[in-house]
JSON list of C-alpha atoms in Angstrom, two decimals:
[
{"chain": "J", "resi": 1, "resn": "UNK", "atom": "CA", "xyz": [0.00, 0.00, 0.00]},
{"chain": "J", "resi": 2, "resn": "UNK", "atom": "CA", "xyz": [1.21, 3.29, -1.38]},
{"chain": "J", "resi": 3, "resn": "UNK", "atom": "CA", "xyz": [0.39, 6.97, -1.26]},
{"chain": "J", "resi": 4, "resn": "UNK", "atom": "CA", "xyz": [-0.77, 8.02, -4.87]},
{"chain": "J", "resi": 5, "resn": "UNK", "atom": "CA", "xyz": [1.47, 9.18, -6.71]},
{"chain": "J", "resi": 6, "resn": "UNK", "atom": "CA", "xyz": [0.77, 13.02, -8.61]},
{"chain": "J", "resi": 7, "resn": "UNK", "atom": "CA", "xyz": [-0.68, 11.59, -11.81]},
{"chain": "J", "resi": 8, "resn": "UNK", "atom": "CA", "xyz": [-3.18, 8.87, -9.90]},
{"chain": "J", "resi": 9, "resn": "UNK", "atom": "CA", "xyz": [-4.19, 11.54, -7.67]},
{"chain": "J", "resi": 10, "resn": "UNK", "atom": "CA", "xyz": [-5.07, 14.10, -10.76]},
{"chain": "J", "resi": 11, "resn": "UNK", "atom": "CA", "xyz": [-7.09, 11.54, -12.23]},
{"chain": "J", "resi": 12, "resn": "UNK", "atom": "CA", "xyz": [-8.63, 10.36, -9.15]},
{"chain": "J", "resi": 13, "resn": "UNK", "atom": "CA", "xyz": [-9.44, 13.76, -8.08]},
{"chain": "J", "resi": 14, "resn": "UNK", "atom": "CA", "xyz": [-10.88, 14.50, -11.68]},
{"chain": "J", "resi": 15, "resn": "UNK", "atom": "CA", "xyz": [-13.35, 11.59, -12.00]},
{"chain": "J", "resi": 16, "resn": "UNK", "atom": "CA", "xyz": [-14.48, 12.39, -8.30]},
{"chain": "J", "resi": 17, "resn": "UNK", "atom": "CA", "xyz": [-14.91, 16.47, -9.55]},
{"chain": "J", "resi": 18, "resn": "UNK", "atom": "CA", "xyz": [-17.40, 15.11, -12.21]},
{"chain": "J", "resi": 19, "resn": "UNK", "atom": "CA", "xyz": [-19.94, 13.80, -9.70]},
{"chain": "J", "resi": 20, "resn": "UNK", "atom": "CA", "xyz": [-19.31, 16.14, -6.41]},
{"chain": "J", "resi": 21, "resn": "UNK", "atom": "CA", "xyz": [-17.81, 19.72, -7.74]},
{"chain": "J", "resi": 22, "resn": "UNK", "atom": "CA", "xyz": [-16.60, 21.64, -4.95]},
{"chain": "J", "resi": 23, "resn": "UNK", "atom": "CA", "xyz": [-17.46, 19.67, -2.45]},
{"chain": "J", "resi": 24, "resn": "UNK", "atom": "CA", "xyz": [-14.44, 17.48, -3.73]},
{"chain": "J", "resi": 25, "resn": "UNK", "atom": "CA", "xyz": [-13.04, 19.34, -0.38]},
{"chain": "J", "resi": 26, "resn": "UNK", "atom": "CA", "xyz": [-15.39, 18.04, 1.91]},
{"chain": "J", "resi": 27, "resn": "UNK", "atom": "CA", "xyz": [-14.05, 14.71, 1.23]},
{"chain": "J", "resi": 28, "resn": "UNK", "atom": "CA", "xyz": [-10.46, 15.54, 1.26]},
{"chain": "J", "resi": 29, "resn": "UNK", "atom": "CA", "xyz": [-10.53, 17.73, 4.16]},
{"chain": "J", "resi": 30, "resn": "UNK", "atom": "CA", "xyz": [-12.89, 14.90, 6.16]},
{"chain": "J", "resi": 31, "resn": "UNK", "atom": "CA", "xyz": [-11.71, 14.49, 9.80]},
{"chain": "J", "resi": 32, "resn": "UNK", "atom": "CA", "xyz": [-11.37, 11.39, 11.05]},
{"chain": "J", "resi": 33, "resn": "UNK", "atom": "CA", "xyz": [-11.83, 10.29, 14.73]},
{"chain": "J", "resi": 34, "resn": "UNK", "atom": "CA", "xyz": [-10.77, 7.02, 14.66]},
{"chain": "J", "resi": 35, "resn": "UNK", "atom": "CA", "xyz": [-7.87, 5.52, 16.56]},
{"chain": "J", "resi": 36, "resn": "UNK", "atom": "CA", "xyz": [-6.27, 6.10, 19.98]},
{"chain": "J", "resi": 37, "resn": "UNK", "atom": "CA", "xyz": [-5.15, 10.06, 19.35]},
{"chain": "J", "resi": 38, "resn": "UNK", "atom": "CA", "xyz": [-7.69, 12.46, 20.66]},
{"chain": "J", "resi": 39, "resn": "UNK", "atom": "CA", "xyz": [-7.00, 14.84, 17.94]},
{"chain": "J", "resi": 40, "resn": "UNK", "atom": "CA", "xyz": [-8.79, 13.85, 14.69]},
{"chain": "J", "resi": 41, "resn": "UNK", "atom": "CA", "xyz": [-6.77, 12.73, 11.84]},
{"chain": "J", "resi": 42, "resn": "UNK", "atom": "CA", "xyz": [-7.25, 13.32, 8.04]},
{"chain": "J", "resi": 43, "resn": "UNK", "atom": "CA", "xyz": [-8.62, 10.65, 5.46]},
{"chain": "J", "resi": 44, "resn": "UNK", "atom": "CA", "xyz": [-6.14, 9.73, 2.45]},
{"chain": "J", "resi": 45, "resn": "UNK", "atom": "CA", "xyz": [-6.04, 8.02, -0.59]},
{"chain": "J", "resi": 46, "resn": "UNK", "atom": "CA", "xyz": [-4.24, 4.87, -0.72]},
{"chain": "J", "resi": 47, "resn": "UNK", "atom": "CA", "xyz": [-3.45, 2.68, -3.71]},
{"chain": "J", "resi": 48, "resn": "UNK", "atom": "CA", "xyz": [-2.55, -1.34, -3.34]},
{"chain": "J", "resi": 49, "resn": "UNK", "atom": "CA", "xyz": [-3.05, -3.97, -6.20]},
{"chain": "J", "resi": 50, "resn": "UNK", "atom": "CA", "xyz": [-4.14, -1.37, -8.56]},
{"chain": "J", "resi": 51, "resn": "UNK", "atom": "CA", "xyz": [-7.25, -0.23, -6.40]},
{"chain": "J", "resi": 52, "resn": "UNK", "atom": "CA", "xyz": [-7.70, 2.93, -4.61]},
{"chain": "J", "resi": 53, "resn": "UNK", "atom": "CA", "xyz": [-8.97, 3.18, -0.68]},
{"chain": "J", "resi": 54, "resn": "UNK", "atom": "CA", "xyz": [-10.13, 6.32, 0.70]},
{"chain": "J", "resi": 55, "resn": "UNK", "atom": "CA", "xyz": [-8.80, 5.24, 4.24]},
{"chain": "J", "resi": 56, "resn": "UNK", "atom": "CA", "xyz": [-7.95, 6.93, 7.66]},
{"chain": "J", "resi": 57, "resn": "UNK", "atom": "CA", "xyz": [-4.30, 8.09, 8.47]},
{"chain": "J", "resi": 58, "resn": "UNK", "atom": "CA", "xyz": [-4.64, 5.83, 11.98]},
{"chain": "J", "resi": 59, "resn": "UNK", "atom": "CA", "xyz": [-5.73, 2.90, 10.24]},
{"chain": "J", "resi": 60, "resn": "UNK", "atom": "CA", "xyz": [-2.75, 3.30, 7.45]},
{"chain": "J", "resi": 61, "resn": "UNK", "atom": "CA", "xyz": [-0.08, 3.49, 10.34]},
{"chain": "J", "resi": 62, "resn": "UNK", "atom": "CA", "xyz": [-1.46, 0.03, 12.14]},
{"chain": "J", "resi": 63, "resn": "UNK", "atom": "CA", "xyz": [-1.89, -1.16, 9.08]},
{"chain": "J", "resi": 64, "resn": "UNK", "atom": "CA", "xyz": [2.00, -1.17, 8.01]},
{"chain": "J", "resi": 65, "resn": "UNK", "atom": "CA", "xyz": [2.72, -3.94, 10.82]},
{"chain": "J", "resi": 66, "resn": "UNK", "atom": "CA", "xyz": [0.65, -6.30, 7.81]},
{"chain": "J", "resi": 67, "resn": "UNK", "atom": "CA", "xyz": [3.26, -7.71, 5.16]},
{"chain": "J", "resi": 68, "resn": "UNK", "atom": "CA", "xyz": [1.69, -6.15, 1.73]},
{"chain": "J", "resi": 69, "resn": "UNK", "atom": "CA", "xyz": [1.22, -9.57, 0.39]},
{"chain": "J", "resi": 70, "resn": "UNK", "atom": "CA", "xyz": [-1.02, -10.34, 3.45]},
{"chain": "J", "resi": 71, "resn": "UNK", "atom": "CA", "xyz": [-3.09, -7.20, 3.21]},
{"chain": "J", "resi": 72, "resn": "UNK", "atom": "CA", "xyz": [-5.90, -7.84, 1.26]},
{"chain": "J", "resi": 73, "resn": "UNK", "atom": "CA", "xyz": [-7.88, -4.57, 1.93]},
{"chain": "J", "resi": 74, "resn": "UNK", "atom": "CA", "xyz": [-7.98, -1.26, 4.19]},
{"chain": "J", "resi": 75, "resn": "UNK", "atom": "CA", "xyz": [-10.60, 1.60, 4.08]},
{"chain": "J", "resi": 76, "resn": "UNK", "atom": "CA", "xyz": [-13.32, 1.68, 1.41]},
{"chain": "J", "resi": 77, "resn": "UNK", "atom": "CA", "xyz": [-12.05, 0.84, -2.17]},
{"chain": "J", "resi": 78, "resn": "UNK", "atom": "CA", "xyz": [-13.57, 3.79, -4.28]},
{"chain": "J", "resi": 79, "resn": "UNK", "atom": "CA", "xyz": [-12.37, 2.67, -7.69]},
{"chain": "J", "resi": 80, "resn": "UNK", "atom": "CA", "xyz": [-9.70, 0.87, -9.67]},
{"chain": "J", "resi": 81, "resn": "UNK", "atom": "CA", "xyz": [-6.74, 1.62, -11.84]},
{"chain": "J", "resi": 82, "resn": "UNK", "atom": "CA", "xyz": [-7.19, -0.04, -15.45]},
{"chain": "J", "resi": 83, "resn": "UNK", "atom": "CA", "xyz": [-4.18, -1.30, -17.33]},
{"chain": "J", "resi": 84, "resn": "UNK", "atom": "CA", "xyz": [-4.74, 1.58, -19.87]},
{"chain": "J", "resi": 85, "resn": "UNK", "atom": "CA", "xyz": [-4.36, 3.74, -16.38]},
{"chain": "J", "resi": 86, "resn": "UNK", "atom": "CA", "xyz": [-7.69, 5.16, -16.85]},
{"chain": "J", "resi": 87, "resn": "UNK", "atom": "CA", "xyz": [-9.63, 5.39, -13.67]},
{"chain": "J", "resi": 88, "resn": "UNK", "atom": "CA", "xyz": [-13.13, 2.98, -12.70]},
{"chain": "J", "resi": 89, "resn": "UNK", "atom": "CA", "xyz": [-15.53, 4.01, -9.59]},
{"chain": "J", "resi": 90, "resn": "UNK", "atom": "CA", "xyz": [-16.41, 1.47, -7.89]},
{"chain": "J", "resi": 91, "resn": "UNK", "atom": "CA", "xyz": [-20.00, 0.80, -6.27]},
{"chain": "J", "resi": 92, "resn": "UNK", "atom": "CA", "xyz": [-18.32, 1.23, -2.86]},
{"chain": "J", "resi": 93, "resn": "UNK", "atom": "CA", "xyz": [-17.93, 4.41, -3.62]},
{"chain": "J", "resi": 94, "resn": "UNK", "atom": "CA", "xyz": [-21.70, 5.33, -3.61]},
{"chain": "J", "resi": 95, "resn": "UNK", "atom": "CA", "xyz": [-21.98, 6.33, -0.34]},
{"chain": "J", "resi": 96, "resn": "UNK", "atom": "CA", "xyz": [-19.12, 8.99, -0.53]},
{"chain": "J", "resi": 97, "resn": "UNK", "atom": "CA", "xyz": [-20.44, 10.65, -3.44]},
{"chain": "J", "resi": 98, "resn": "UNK", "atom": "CA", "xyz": [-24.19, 10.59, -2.11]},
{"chain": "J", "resi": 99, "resn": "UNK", "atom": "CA", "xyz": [-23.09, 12.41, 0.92]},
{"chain": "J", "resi": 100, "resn": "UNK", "atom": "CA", "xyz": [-21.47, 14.84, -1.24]},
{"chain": "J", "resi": 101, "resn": "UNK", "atom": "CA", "xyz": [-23.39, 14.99, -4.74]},
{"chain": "J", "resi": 102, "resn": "UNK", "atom": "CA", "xyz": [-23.52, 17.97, -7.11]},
{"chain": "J", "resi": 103, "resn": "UNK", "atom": "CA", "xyz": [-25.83, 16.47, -8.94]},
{"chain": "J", "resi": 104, "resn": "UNK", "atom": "CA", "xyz": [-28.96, 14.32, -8.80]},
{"chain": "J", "resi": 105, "resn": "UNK", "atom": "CA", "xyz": [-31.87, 12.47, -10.04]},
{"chain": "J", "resi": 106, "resn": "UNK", "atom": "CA", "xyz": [-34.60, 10.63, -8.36]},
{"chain": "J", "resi": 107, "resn": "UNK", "atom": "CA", "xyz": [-36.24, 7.57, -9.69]},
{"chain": "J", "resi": 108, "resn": "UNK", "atom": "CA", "xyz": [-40.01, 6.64, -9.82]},
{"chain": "J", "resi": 109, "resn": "UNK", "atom": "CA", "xyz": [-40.50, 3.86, -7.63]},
{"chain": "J", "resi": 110, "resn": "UNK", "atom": "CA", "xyz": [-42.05, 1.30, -10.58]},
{"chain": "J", "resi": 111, "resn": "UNK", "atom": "CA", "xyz": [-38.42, 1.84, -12.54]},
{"chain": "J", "resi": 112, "resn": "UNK", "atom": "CA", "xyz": [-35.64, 1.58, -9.37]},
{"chain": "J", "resi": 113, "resn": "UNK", "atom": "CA", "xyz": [-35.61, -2.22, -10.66]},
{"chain": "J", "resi": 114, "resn": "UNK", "atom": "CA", "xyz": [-35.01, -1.57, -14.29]},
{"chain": "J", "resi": 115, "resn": "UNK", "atom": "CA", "xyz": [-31.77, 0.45, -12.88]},
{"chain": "J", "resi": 116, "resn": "UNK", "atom": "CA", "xyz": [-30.65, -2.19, -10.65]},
{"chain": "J", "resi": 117, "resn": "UNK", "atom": "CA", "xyz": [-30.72, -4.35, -13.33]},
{"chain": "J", "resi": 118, "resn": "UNK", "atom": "CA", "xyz": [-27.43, -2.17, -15.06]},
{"chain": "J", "resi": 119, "resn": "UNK", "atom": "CA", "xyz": [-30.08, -0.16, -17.24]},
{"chain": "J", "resi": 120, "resn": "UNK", "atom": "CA", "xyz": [-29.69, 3.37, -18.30]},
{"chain": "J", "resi": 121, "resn": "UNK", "atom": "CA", "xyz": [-32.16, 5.65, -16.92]},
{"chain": "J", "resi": 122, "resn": "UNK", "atom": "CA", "xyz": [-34.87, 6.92, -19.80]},
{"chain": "J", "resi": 123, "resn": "UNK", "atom": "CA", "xyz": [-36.92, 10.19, -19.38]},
{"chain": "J", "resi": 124, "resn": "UNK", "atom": "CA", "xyz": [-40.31, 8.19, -18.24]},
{"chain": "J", "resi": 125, "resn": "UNK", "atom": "CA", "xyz": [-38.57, 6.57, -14.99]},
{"chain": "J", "resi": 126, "resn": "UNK", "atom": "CA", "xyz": [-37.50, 10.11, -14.11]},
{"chain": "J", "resi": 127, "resn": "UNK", "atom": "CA", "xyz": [-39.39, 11.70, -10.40]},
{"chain": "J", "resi": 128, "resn": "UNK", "atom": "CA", "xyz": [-36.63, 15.09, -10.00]},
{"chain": "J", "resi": 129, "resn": "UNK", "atom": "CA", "xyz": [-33.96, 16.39, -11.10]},
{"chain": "J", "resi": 130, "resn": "UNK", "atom": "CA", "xyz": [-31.39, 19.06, -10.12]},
{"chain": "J", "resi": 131, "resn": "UNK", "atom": "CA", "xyz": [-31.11, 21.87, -12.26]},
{"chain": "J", "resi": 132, "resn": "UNK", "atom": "CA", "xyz": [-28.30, 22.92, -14.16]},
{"chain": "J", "resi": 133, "resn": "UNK", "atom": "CA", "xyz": [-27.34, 19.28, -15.10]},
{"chain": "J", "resi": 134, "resn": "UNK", "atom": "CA", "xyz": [-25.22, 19.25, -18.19]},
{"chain": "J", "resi": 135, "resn": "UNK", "atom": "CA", "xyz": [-24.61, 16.53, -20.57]},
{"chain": "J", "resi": 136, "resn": "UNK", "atom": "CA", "xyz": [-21.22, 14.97, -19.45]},
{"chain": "J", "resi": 137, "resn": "UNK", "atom": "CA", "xyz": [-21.81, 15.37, -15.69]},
{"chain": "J", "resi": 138, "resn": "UNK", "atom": "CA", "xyz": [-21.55, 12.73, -13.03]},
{"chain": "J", "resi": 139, "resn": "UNK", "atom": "CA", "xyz": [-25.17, 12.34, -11.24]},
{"chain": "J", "resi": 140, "resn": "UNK", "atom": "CA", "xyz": [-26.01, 10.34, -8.88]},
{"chain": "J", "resi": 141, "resn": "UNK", "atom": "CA", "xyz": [-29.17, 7.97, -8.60]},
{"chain": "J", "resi": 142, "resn": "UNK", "atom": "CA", "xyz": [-31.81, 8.30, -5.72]},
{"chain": "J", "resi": 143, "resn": "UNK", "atom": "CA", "xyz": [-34.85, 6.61, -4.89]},
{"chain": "J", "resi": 144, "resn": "UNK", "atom": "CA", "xyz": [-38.10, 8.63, -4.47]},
{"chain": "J", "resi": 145, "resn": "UNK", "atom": "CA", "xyz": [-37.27, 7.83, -0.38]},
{"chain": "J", "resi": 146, "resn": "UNK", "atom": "CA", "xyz": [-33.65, 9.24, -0.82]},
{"chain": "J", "resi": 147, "resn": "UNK", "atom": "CA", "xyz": [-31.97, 5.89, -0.41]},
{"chain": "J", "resi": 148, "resn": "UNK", "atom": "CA", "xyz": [-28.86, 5.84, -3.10]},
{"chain": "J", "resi": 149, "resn": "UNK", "atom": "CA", "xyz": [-29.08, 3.68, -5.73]},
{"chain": "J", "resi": 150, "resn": "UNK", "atom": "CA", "xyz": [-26.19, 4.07, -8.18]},
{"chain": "J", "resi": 151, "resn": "UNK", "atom": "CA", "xyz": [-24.72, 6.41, -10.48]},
{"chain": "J", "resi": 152, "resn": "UNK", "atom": "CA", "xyz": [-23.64, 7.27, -14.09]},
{"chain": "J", "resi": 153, "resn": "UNK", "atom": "CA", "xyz": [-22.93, 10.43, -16.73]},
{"chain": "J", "resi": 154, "resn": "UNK", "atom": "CA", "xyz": [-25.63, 12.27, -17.76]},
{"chain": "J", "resi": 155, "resn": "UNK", "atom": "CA", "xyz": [-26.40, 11.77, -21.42]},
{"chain": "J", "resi": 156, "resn": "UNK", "atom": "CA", "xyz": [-28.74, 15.15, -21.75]},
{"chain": "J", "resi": 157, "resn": "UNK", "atom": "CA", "xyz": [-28.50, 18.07, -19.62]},
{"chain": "J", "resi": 158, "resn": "UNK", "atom": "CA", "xyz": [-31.56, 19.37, -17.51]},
{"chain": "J", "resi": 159, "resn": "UNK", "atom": "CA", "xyz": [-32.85, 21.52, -20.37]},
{"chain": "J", "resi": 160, "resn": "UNK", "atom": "CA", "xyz": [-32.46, 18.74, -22.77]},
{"chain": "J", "resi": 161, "resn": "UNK", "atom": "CA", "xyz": [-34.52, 16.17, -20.96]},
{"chain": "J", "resi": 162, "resn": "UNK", "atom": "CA", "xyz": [-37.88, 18.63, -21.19]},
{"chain": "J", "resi": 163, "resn": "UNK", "atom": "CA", "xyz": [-37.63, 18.66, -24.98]},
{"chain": "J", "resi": 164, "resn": "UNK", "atom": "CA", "xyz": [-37.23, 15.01, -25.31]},
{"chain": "J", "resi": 165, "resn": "UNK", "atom": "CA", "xyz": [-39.52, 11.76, -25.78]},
{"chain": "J", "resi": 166, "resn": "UNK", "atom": "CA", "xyz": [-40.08, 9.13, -23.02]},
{"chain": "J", "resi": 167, "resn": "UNK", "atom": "CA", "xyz": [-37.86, 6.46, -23.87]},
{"chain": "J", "resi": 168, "resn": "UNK", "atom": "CA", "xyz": [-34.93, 9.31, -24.33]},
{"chain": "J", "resi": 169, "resn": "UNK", "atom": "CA", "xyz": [-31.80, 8.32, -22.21]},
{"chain": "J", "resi": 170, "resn": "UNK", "atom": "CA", "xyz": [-31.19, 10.88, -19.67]},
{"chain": "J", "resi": 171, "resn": "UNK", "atom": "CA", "xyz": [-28.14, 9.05, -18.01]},
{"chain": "J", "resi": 172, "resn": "UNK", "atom": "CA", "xyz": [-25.87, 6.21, -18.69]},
{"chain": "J", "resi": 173, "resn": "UNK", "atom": "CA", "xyz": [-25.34, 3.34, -16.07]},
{"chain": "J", "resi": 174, "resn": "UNK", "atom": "CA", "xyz": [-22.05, 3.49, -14.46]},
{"chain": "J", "resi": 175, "resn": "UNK", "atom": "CA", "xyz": [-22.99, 1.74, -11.00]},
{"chain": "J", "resi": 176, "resn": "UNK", "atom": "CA", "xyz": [-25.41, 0.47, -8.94]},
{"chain": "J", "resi": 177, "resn": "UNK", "atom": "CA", "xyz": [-25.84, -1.64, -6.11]},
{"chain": "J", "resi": 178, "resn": "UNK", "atom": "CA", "xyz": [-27.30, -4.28, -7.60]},
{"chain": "J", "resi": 179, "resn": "UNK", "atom": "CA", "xyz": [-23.74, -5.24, -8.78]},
{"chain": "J", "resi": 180, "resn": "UNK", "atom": "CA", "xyz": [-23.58, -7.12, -5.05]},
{"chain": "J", "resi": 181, "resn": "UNK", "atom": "CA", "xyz": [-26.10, -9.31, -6.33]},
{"chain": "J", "resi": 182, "resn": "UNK", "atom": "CA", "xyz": [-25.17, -9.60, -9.60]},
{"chain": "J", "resi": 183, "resn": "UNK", "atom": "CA", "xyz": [-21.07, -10.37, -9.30]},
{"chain": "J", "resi": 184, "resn": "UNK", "atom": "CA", "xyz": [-21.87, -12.73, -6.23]},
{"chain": "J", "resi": 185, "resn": "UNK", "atom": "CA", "xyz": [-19.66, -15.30, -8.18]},
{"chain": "J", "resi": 186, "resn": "UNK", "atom": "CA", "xyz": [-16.15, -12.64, -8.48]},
{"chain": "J", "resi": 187, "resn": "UNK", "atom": "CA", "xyz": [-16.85, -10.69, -5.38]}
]
């Protein structure tokens, strides 16, 4: 386990821009109370085995008393390094962008299914959307009850999606948590 180095972390920080914005630094500057220090530490970005874990400094420095061939995992794994070196989010990474979304959409209740299946969302399974969504932006996927469901790019912008028929694609599946279910067999 390694600290990024300045490439990884641009791209990292870049794919994580396109779904929260400026509240990039609420994730980055995220105390962390765990461990035996009364004074809160920082979170970090780690990488090991070509996957990257938004982890707590405390746990990093127990963790290096673990051989790196017996560490398996540490933190949350947010994404993944491809062998092109582009970067992947992950589905454990849903939580840390819900808490921190720029951008989001709400499904009807009859279509949450059809996106846990790894569909794109259409115009007709649509409840709410944020304004000032443009085409290329990261949104993340809510139920009508505010539970998170997933996320993807936004294949119309907010302005777009009134002008255009039902079955229109307003976002492209990226991840949802039906991949638990549905990768029982890798995971």
């Amino acid at each position: 386990m390694r600290p990024l180095d300045e490439a990884e972390t641009t791209t990292v920080f870049e794919k994580l821009m396109k779904f929260t914005g400026n509240n990039l630094k609420n994730i980055v500057e995220n105390p962390s109370h765990e461990g035996p220090d009364p004074n809160p530490g920082r979170y970090c970005f780690r990488l090991h085995k070509n996957r990257v874990y938004y982890v707590s400094d405390s746990l990093v420095k127990r963790a290096t008393n673990v051989a790196r061939s017996n560490l398996v995992s540490l933190g949350t794994c947010i994404g993944k390094f491809t062998h092109a070196g582009k970067f992947h989010l992950t589905v454990q990474a849903l939580n840390l962008l819900a808490d921190n979304a720029k951008h989001k959409i709400w499904l009807k209740p009859k279509s949450e299914m059809s996106f846990l299946y790894g569909n794109h969302v259409v115009k007709k399974e649509l409840g709410r959307i944020t304004e000032s969504i443009e085409a290329g932006d990261g949104v993340v996927v809510f139920s009508m009850s505010d539970v998170p469901l997933g996320f993807g790019i936004a294949a119309k912008g907010t302005q777009d999606c009134r002008k255009m028929e039902p079955n229109g694609i307003v976002v492209l599946h990226q991840g949802d948590i039906g991949e638990y279910l549905r990768m029982e067999d890798e995971l």
